[in-house]
Coordinates of C-alpha atoms and ligand atoms in Angstrom, one line a residue:
X1 CA -52.6 15.1 45.5
X2 CA -51.6 16.1 41.7
X3 CA -51.4 13.4 38.9
X4 CA -50.0 14.6 36.2
X5 CA -47.6 12.5 34.4
X6 CA -44.7 13.3 30.8
X7 CA -45.7 11.1 28.4
X8 CA -43.8 10.2 26.0
X9 CA -45.6 8.6 22.4
X10 CA -43.2 6.2 20.7
X11 CA -45.5 5.5 18.0
X12 CA -48.7 4.5 18.1
X13 CA -49.1 1.7 20.2
X14 CA -46.4 2.8 22.3
X15 CA -46.3 5.5 25.6
X16 CA -44.1 6.2 28.4
X17 CA -44.7 7.7 31.1
X18 CA -42.6 9.3 34.0
X19 CA -45.1 10.9 36.7
X20 CA -44.1 14.6 37.1
X21 CA -44.0 17.6 40.4
X22 CA -43.9 20.1 37.3
X23 CA -43.5 21.2 34.8
X24 CA -40.9 24.2 34.5
X25 CA -39.9 25.1 31.5
X26 CA -41.3 25.3 27.8
X27 CA -42.0 26.9 24.7
X28 CA -41.2 25.7 21.0
X29 CA -37.9 27.4 19.8
X30 CA -37.3 28.3 15.9
X31 CA -36.6 24.9 15.7
X32 CA -37.8 22.4 18.3
X33 CA -40.7 22.1 21.3
X34 CA -38.8 22.0 24.2
X35 CA -39.8 20.8 28.0
X36 CA -38.3 20.5 31.5
X37 CA -39.9 18.2 33.7
X38 CA -39.0 17.3 37.4
X39 CA -40.0 14.8 37.7
X40 CA -39.4 12.0 41.2
X41 CA -37.8 9.4 39.9
X42 CA -35.9 10.8 37.1
X43 CA -35.1 14.1 38.6
X44 CA -35.4 17.2 36.2
X45 CA -36.5 15.7 32.7
X46 CA -35.6 17.6 29.0
X47 CA -37.6 17.0 26.2
X48 CA -37.4 18.3 22.7
X49 CA -40.4 17.5 20.4
X50 CA -42.0 15.0 23.0
X51 CA -39.2 12.7 23.1
X52 CA -36.8 12.4 26.6
X53 CA -33.1 13.6 25.2
X54 CA -32.1 13.4 28.9
X55 CA -32.7 12.9 33.0
X56 CA -30.6 13.8 35.7
X57 CA -30.9 10.1 37.0
X58 CA -29.3 8.3 33.8
X59 CA -27.6 11.2 32.1
X60 CA -24.9 9.7 33.2
X61 CA -24.6 5.9 31.6
X62 CA -25.5 7.9 27.9
X63 CA -22.7 10.5 28.6
X64 CA -20.0 7.7 29.6
X65 CA -20.7 5.3 26.6
X66 CA -20.9 8.3 24.0
X67 CA -17.2 9.7 25.3
X68 CA -15.3 7.4 27.4
X69 CA -15.8 4.0 25.1
X70 CA -13.7 6.2 21.8
X71 CA -11.3 8.2 24.7
X72 CA -10.1 5.0 25.8
X73 CA -9.3 3.2 22.4
X74 CA -7.8 6.5 21.2
X75 CA -5.6 7.7 23.7
X76 CA -3.7 10.6 22.0
X77 CA -6.7 12.2 20.9
X78 CA -5.8 16.3 21.0
X79 CA -9.7 17.8 18.8
X80 CA -12.9 17.0 18.6
X81 CA -16.0 18.0 17.1
X82 CA -19.5 17.1 19.1
X83 CA -22.4 17.8 17.1
X84 CA -25.3 18.7 18.9
X85 CA -25.3 17.9 22.2
X86 CA -26.6 21.1 23.3
X87 CA -26.7 19.9 27.3
X88 CA -23.7 20.1 27.7
X89 CA -23.3 16.0 28.9
X90 CA -20.8 14.7 26.3
X91 CA -18.4 18.4 26.1
X92 CA -18.5 17.6 30.5
X93 CA -17.0 14.5 29.6
X94 CA -14.5 15.5 27.4
X95 CA -13.3 18.2 29.6
X96 CA -12.3 15.7 32.1
X97 CA -9.4 14.3 29.9
X98 CA -6.1 16.9 30.1
X99 CA -4.9 15.8 26.6
X100 CA -7.6 17.2 25.1
X101 CA -6.9 20.2 23.2
X102 CA -9.9 21.8 21.5
X103 CA -14.0 21.3 21.4
X104 CA -15.8 22.4 18.8
X105 CA -19.0 21.8 19.6
X106 CA -21.3 22.4 16.8
X107 CA -25.4 23.0 18.1
X108 CA -28.0 23.4 16.2
X109 CA -30.5 25.3 18.6
X110 CA -29.3 28.2 20.9
X111 CA -32.4 27.4 23.1
X112 CA -30.9 24.1 24.1
X113 CA -27.7 25.4 25.8
X114 CA -29.6 28.8 27.2
X115 CA -32.2 26.2 28.5
X116 CA -29.7 24.2 29.7
X117 CA -27.1 26.4 31.4
X118 CA -30.6 27.4 33.6
X119 CA -31.9 23.8 34.6
X120 CA -29.4 21.9 34.3
X121 CA -26.1 23.0 36.2
X122 CA -24.9 19.9 36.7
X123 CA -24.3 19.1 33.0
X124 CA -23.6 22.4 31.8
X125 CA -20.5 22.7 33.9
X126 CA -18.0 22.7 31.2
X127 CA -19.7 24.9 28.4
X128 CA -16.8 28.1 29.6
X129 CA -14.4 26.1 29.3
X130 CA -11.1 27.5 27.8
X131 CA -10.9 24.8 25.4
X132 CA -14.6 25.0 24.2
X133 CA -15.6 27.2 20.8
X134 CA -19.4 26.7 20.5
X135 CA -20.6 27.0 16.7
X136 CA -24.3 27.4 16.8
X137 CA -25.5 26.5 13.2
X138 CA -26.5 23.3 10.9
X139 CA -23.4 20.0 12.0
X140 CA -24.2 18.8 8.3
X141 CA -23.2 22.3 7.5
X142 CA -19.9 23.0 9.7
X143 CA -18.5 19.3 8.6
X144 CA -18.9 19.9 4.9
X145 CA -15.4 22.8 4.7
X146 CA -13.8 20.2 7.4
X147 CA -10.8 18.3 6.0
X148 CA -8.3 15.5 8.2
X149 CA -8.1 17.6 11.1
X150 CA -10.3 16.0 14.1
X151 CA -9.6 12.5 16.1
X152 CA -13.0 12.9 16.9
X153 CA -16.3 13.4 16.5
X154 CA -19.1 12.3 18.5
X155 CA -22.5 12.6 17.3
X156 CA -24.8 13.6 20.2
X157 CA -28.2 14.0 18.3
X158 CA -32.0 13.5 18.6
X159 CA -33.7 11.1 16.1
X160 CA -33.4 11.1 12.2
X161 CA -36.7 13.8 11.7
X162 CA -36.4 16.7 13.0
X163 CA -34.0 19.2 13.2
X164 CA -31.4 16.0 13.5
X165 CA -32.5 14.9 9.8
X166 CA -29.5 15.9 8.1
X167 CA -27.1 14.3 10.7
X168 CA -27.9 10.2 9.6
X169 CA -27.2 11.4 5.7
X170 CA -24.8 9.5 3.8
X171 CA -23.4 13.0 2.8
X172 CA -23.0 14.1 6.3
X173 CA -21.0 10.4 7.7
X174 CA -18.6 10.4 4.2
X175 CA -18.0 14.3 5.2
X176 CA -17.2 13.2 8.6
X177 CA -14.7 10.6 7.3
X178 CA -12.8 13.7 5.3
X179 CA -12.7 15.5 8.7
X180 CA -11.4 13.0 11.0
X181 CA -7.5 12.1 11.0
X182 CA -6.3 8.9 9.6
X183 CA -6.5 7.2 13.2
X184 CA -10.0 9.8 14.0
X185 CA -13.0 7.9 15.0
X186 CA -16.9 8.5 14.9
X187 CA -19.2 8.4 17.7
X188 CA -22.7 8.3 16.9
X189 CA -25.9 7.8 19.1
X190 CA -27.5 4.6 16.7
X191 CA -31.1 4.4 17.8
X192 CA -32.6 1.5 19.3
X193 CA -32.7 -2.3 18.5
X194 CA -36.0 -2.9 19.8
X195 CA -39.1 -1.3 18.3
X196 CA -39.8 -1.0 14.5
X197 CA -39.1 1.9 13.5
X198 CA -37.2 2.1 16.0
X199 CA -34.7 -1.0 14.0
X200 CA -35.1 0.9 11.1
X201 CA -33.8 4.2 11.9
X202 CA -30.9 2.3 13.5
X203 CA -30.6 -0.4 10.1
X204 CA -30.4 2.0 7.7
X205 CA -28.2 4.8 10.0
X206 CA -25.8 1.2 10.3
X207 CA -25.9 0.8 6.3
X208 CA -24.5 4.1 5.4
X209 CA -21.8 4.3 7.4
X210 CA -20.2 1.0 6.8
X211 CA -20.4 2.1 2.8
X212 CA -18.4 4.6 3.9
X213 CA -15.9 4.1 7.2
X214 CA -13.6 0.0 6.7
X215 CA -14.3 -0.5 10.7
X216 CA -17.8 -0.2 11.8
X217 CA -18.7 -2.5 15.3
X218 CA -22.0 -1.0 17.2
X219 CA -22.0 -0.6 21.4
X220 CA -24.9 -0.6 23.8
X221 CA -25.6 0.0 26.6
X222 CA -28.9 0.3 29.3
X223 CA -30.5 3.2 29.5
X224 CA -34.0 3.2 31.0
X225 CA -36.0 6.6 29.5
X226 CA -35.1 5.8 25.9
X227 CA -37.2 3.6 24.4
X228 CA -37.6 0.3 25.4
X229 CA -34.2 0.9 27.6
X230 CA -31.9 0.1 25.2
X231 CA -29.5 2.0 23.5
X232 CA -26.8 1.7 20.4
X233 CA -24.1 3.8 19.7
X234 CA -22.6 3.0 16.7
X235 CA -18.4 2.7 16.4
X236 CA -16.6 3.9 12.8
X237 CA -13.2 4.1 12.0
X238 CA -10.4 4.4 9.1
X239 CA -8.4 1.0 10.6
X240 CA -8.6 1.8 15.1
X241 CA -10.4 -1.2 15.7
X242 CA -13.1 -1.0 19.1
X243 CA -11.8 -3.5 21.3
X244 CA -7.7 -4.7 19.8
X245 CA -6.9 -0.9 20.5
X246 CA -8.1 -0.6 23.8
X247 CA -5.7 0.2 26.4
X248 CA -7.1 -0.8 29.7
X249 CA -3.9 0.0 31.3
X250 CA -3.5 3.3 30.6
X251 CA -6.9 4.2 30.7
X252 CA -7.1 3.1 34.3
X253 CA -3.9 5.0 34.7
X254 CA -5.9 8.6 33.8
X255 CA -8.1 7.9 37.3
X256 CA -11.5 8.9 35.6
X257 CA -14.0 8.5 38.0
X258 CA -17.0 6.9 36.1
X259 CA -19.9 5.1 37.5
X260 CA -21.0 3.6 34.1
X261 CA -18.1 2.5 31.7
X262 CA -14.8 1.1 32.6
X263 CA -12.9 -1.2 30.5
X264 CA -14.7 -4.3 31.8
X265 CA -17.7 -2.9 30.9
X266 CA -15.8 -1.6 27.1
X267 CA -14.6 -5.2 26.3
X268 CA -18.3 -6.2 26.8
X269 CA -20.8 -3.5 25.5
X270 CA -19.5 -4.6 22.0
X271 CA -21.7 -7.9 22.9
X272 CA -24.7 -7.6 20.7
X273 CA -27.8 -10.4 21.1
X274 CA -28.3 -12.0 18.6
X275 CA -31.9 -10.5 17.3
X276 CA -29.4 -7.1 17.7
X277 CA -26.7 -8.9 15.0
X278 CA -28.5 -10.5 12.8
X279 CA -29.6 -7.0 12.3
X280 CA -26.6 -5.5 11.2
Ligands
LIG301 N1 -29.2 12.4 22.6 C1 -30.6 12.2 22.2 C2 -30.5 10.6 22.3 C3 -31.9 10.1 21.8 C4 -33.2 10.2 21.9 N2 -34.1 9.5 20.9 C5 -35.3 9.0 22.0 N3 -35.5 9.2 23.5 N4 -35.8 8.5 21.1 C6 -29.3 12.7 24.3 C7 -28.1 14.2 24.1 C8 -27.8 13.8 25.3 N5 -26.3 14.3 25.6

């Protein structure tokens, strides 16, 4: 009986381990270390620089929440910019909307896309959708030259160190503001409020977004394989309100079947624990 474990070092004092059957892939790309494991409980697991990015068992939670929340608030979304997200999960959920005409996916690391196409076929199903243009470049640089053209920007990045660092800077958020239409929405993965270092990163990112966007809200989801299991997303806009502008009837009429998101949960996920509210 093999006893093989994947361990993520959250910090010097917290580790998170998942028993695995075998390691399927491991390589240092130009940007980061990419690992794929096969596990019993979570199916396949993708880690970048040692941190869990997705597992087959719980990726639906993250991708439902990063895509369907903004899509239900603004129903005429046509042009979308996605930054990071090389695993394909976010694009897969976006492509379920026939109203979307075009998606620019900006992923810095081509290797992530290649590895996921091989090991996570259920996540990369839409990576060849005719509406999708993939750009292998730095998202920070890509948004600089964009002006009022996107209805939605989704920042599906790694944590604020390593290749993802630039996607948490004031400059980046300012450029996202400029790249959005007047009714545009920015959604980002907002880190976790629980462990000290994650909470610091979360607060810093939130402060910076708040200094650029008039409407800023934070919503939560339970993601078992991310640090502490309590993960946040940021919703920012030039005016649209994440709850008041939700059109439940409209979204439900689309007939998009989801395993985590629903419009009841949409209203609930913006209600935050008191200790989190105090941090914002
Ligand atoms: N994006 C990474 C979210 C942050 C994970 N951080 C962590 N585990 N410390 C996930 C990519 C899914 N498309």
